[in-house]
GROMACS .gro file of C-alpha atoms in nm:
model
  194
    1MET     CA    1  -0.558   2.091   1.319
    2ALA     CA    2  -0.436   1.973   1.655
    3LYS     CA    3  -0.577   2.098   1.980
    4THR     CA    4  -0.433   2.430   2.076
    5SER     CA    5  -0.516   2.649   2.367
    6THR     CA    6  -0.633   2.899   2.104
    7THR     CA    7  -0.890   2.651   1.966
    8THR     CA    8  -1.016   2.562   2.313
    9GLN     CA    9  -1.025   2.927   2.416
   10GLY     CA   10  -1.204   3.012   2.090
   11LEU     CA   11  -1.476   2.756   2.166
   12ARG     CA   12  -1.516   2.886   2.521
   13ALA     CA   13  -1.524   3.249   2.396
   14ALA     CA   14  -1.786   3.164   2.131
   15ILE     CA   15  -2.006   3.000   2.396
   16GLU     CA   16  -1.968   3.305   2.621
   17ARG     CA   17  -2.035   3.544   2.329
   18SER     CA   18  -2.364   3.369   2.261
   19GLY     CA   19  -2.473   3.495   2.603
   20TYR     CA   20  -2.698   3.195   2.644
   21TYR     CA   21  -2.633   3.037   2.983
   22PRO     CA   22  -2.260   3.015   2.906
   23ALA     CA   23  -2.161   2.835   3.228
   24LEU     CA   24  -2.424   2.564   3.174
   25VAL     CA   25  -2.349   2.520   2.802
   26ALA     CA   26  -1.971   2.520   2.849
   27GLU     CA   27  -1.987   2.261   3.128
   28ALA     CA   28  -2.200   2.025   2.917
   29VAL     CA   29  -1.977   2.065   2.611
   30GLU     CA   30  -1.653   2.027   2.805
   31ALA     CA   31  -1.784   1.713   2.977
   32ALA     CA   32  -1.874   1.560   2.639
   33VAL     CA   33  -1.540   1.654   2.481
   34GLY     CA   34  -1.342   1.521   2.777
   35GLY     CA   35  -0.970   1.536   2.714
   36GLU     CA   36  -0.988   1.505   2.336
   37PRO     CA   37  -0.832   1.774   2.119
   38VAL     CA   38  -1.082   2.016   1.964
   39ARG     CA   39  -1.027   2.041   1.588
   40SER     CA   40  -1.317   2.270   1.495
   41TYR     CA   41  -1.640   2.405   1.641
   42LEU     CA   42  -1.954   2.603   1.567
   43VAL     CA   43  -2.178   2.781   1.816
   44HIS     CA   44  -2.520   2.884   1.687
   45GLN     CA   45  -2.787   3.063   1.889
   46GLU     CA   46  -3.139   3.075   1.753
   47THR     CA   47  -3.434   3.277   1.879
   48THR     CA   48  -3.784   3.166   1.783
   49PHE     CA   49  -4.128   3.303   1.852
   50ASP     CA   50  -4.386   3.054   1.979
   51GLN     CA   51  -4.727   3.220   2.005
   52ASN     CA   52  -4.679   3.467   2.293
   53GLU     CA   53  -4.338   3.341   2.399
   54VAL     CA   54  -3.984   3.405   2.285
   55ARG     CA   55  -3.772   3.091   2.301
   56ARG     CA   56  -3.396   3.070   2.273
   57HIS     CA   57  -3.192   2.769   2.170
   58VAL     CA   58  -2.820   2.718   2.129
   59THR     CA   59  -2.650   2.443   1.934
   60VAL     CA   60  -2.280   2.373   1.977
   61LEU     CA   61  -2.104   2.145   1.729
   62VAL     CA   62  -1.755   2.019   1.811
   63LEU     CA   63  -1.520   1.810   1.601
   64THR     CA   64  -1.250   1.612   1.779
   65GLY     CA   65  -1.007   1.363   1.631
   66ASN     CA   66  -1.252   1.075   1.677
   67ARG     CA   67  -1.595   1.222   1.737
   68PHE     CA   68  -1.858   1.470   1.631
   69ILE     CA   69  -2.031   1.619   1.937
   70VAL     CA   70  -2.368   1.793   1.927
   71SER     CA   71  -2.498   1.991   2.221
   72HIS     CA   72  -2.845   2.149   2.237
   73THR     CA   73  -2.967   2.377   2.513
   74ASP     CA   74  -3.326   2.503   2.531
   75GLU     CA   75  -3.494   2.724   2.783
   76GLN     CA   76  -3.848   2.663   2.901
   77ALA     CA   77  -4.092   2.886   3.079
   78ALA     CA   78  -4.245   2.779   3.409
   79ASP     CA   79  -4.508   2.514   3.347
   80SER     CA   80  -4.701   2.240   3.522
   81THR     CA   81  -4.379   2.045   3.586
   82SER     CA   82  -4.178   2.337   3.724
   83SER     CA   83  -4.285   2.656   3.897
   84THR     CA   84  -3.967   2.831   3.776
   85PRO     CA   85  -3.817   2.867   3.430
   86TYR     CA   86  -3.562   2.597   3.345
   87ALA     CA   87  -3.318   2.490   3.077
   88THR     CA   88  -3.255   2.150   2.923
   89THR     CA   89  -2.910   2.061   2.791
   90SER     CA   90  -2.831   1.746   2.598
   91THR     CA   91  -2.516   1.625   2.428
   92GLU     CA   92  -2.470   1.351   2.174
   93SER     CA   93  -2.137   1.202   2.080
   94VAL     CA   94  -2.107   1.037   1.738
   95LYS     CA   95  -1.805   0.843   1.613
   96LEU     CA   96  -1.681   1.002   1.292
   97GLY     CA   97  -1.712   0.672   1.109
   98ARG     CA   98  -2.090   0.676   1.163
   99ILE     CA   99  -2.143   1.001   0.974
  100SER     CA  100  -2.300   0.905   0.646
  101SER     CA  101  -2.371   1.241   0.487
  102ILE     CA  102  -2.279   1.607   0.511
  103VAL     CA  103  -2.484   1.845   0.300
  104VAL     CA  104  -2.401   2.214   0.269
  105SER     CA  105  -2.665   2.414   0.082
  106ARG     CA  106  -2.549   2.765  -0.008
  107VAL     CA  107  -2.769   3.059  -0.097
  108VAL     CA  108  -2.593   3.332  -0.293
  109ALA     CA  109  -2.725   3.663  -0.419
  110ASN     CA  110  -2.680   3.760  -0.785
  111PRO     CA  111  -2.536   3.425  -0.897
  112GLU     CA  112  -2.461   3.560  -1.244
  113SER     CA  113  -2.189   3.780  -1.096
  114TYR     CA  114  -2.069   3.539  -0.827
  115THR     CA  115  -1.700   3.563  -0.744
  116PRO     CA  116  -1.534   3.254  -0.591
  117GLY     CA  117  -1.466   3.307  -0.223
  118THR     CA  118  -1.768   3.535  -0.172
  119LEU     CA  119  -1.955   3.449   0.144
  120PRO     CA  120  -2.301   3.297   0.083
  121ARG     CA  121  -2.604   3.488   0.210
  122GLU     CA  122  -2.699   3.179   0.409
  123ILE     CA  123  -2.615   2.812   0.441
  124VAL     CA  124  -2.801   2.508   0.563
  125LEU     CA  125  -2.577   2.241   0.711
  126THR     CA  126  -2.736   1.895   0.728
  127ILE     CA  127  -2.549   1.606   0.888
  128GLY     CA  128  -2.673   1.249   0.894
  129TRP     CA  129  -2.547   0.956   1.099
  130GLY     CA  130  -2.853   0.731   1.102
  131ALA     CA  131  -3.000   0.811   1.441
  132VAL     CA  132  -3.307   0.991   1.303
  133SER     CA  133  -3.476   0.949   0.966
  134ARG     CA  134  -3.779   1.117   0.820
  135ILE     CA  135  -4.012   0.905   0.608
  136ASP     CA  136  -4.244   1.078   0.363
  137LEU     CA  137  -4.515   0.846   0.232
  138GLU     CA  138  -4.800   0.890  -0.010
  139PRO     CA  139  -5.045   0.647  -0.166
  140ALA     CA  140  -4.902   0.479  -0.475
  141ALA     CA  141  -5.105   0.489  -0.795
  142CYS     CA  142  -5.089   0.346  -1.141
  143GLY     CA  143  -5.144   0.524  -1.471
  144ASP     CA  144  -5.509   0.412  -1.503
  145PRO     CA  145  -5.738   0.691  -1.373
  146ASP     CA  146  -6.022   0.439  -1.327
  147CYS     CA  147  -5.816   0.189  -1.127
  148GLU     CA  148  -5.948   0.125  -0.775
  149ALA     CA  149  -5.682  -0.126  -0.668
  150ASP     CA  150  -5.473  -0.066  -0.359
  151HIS     CA  151  -5.116  -0.008  -0.481
  152GLY     CA  152  -4.969   0.043  -0.135
  153TYR     CA  153  -4.750   0.338  -0.060
  154THR     CA  154  -4.449   0.504  -0.211
  155GLY     CA  155  -4.210   0.747  -0.054
  156ASN     CA  156  -3.860   0.816   0.059
  157SER     CA  157  -3.651   0.808   0.372
  158THR     CA  158  -3.422   1.101   0.447
  159ALA     CA  159  -3.153   1.124   0.712
  160ASP     CA  160  -3.265   1.400   0.943
  161ASP     CA  161  -3.026   1.393   1.237
  162LEU     CA  162  -2.923   1.758   1.229
  163SER     CA  163  -3.013   2.051   1.010
  164LEU     CA  164  -2.882   2.395   1.097
  165ARG     CA  165  -2.956   2.718   0.907
  166VAL     CA  166  -2.712   3.007   0.942
  167SER     CA  167  -2.770   3.339   0.766
  168GLU     CA  168  -2.569   3.655   0.726
  169ALA     CA  169  -2.873   3.870   0.808
  170GLY     CA  170  -2.970   3.679   1.123
  171ASP     CA  171  -2.638   3.551   1.255
  172GLY     CA  172  -2.377   3.773   1.097
  173PRO     CA  173  -2.108   3.703   0.840
  174GLU     CA  174  -1.861   3.560   1.093
  175THR     CA  175  -2.106   3.286   1.195
  176VAL     CA  176  -2.166   3.197   0.828
  177ARG     CA  177  -1.789   3.182   0.776
  178GLN     CA  178  -1.743   2.966   1.088
  179ALA     CA  179  -2.020   2.730   0.971
  180LEU     CA  180  -1.841   2.683   0.638
  181VAL     CA  181  -1.508   2.623   0.813
  182PHE     CA  182  -1.671   2.367   1.043
  183ALA     CA  183  -1.848   2.190   0.754
  184GLN     CA  184  -1.521   2.163   0.561
  185ALA     CA  185  -1.331   2.033   0.865
  186LEU     CA  186  -1.600   1.771   0.931
  187SER     CA  187  -1.607   1.670   0.565
  188GLU     CA  188  -1.228   1.633   0.558
  189ALA     CA  189  -1.229   1.435   0.883
  190THR     CA  190  -1.486   1.186   0.755
  191ALA     CA  191  -1.313   1.158   0.417
  192ASP     CA  192  -0.997   1.049   0.597
  193LEU     CA  193  -1.188   0.746   0.729
  194ARG     CA  194  -1.281   0.606   0.390
   0.00000   0.00000   0.00000
């Protein structure tokens, strides 16, 4: 899908609809995108509860012809570093060729009566490009219960660059649908590179 004013306007409207510092978020995203055509996007706002505080976070994912752009914006309460509340916005730009995995986990209700095309109850979109990995280690052991030798460690390394959960109950069906559309567009764009 080539850049159209409709796609660009849709991204801007989705950022504004999130209601989460839209001018700040839009400026950061637009600066990262530059003049590249926008092929697909996803805007996801998340509210979390941290002890006595409510924290908001917005993630904007943008697919261009050459890059995958991730923008995160978090708000912070006044603290020892700032006497006023503040927000932190970061953007990361990843060349499409660096994306090594795209995982879409779907949760559906009543799978025995699932009809193709039915919207999942929730999805988890995980995208890996090698910037962040999680290593889970545990002591290795042999089959001898009386063995006291040191067998080192065993474990696995998992790409953990981005994981985003979108649910119909929390985010609405349109956000779930948009997440699926974005995941498919990203998958197709990276498949074209192989």
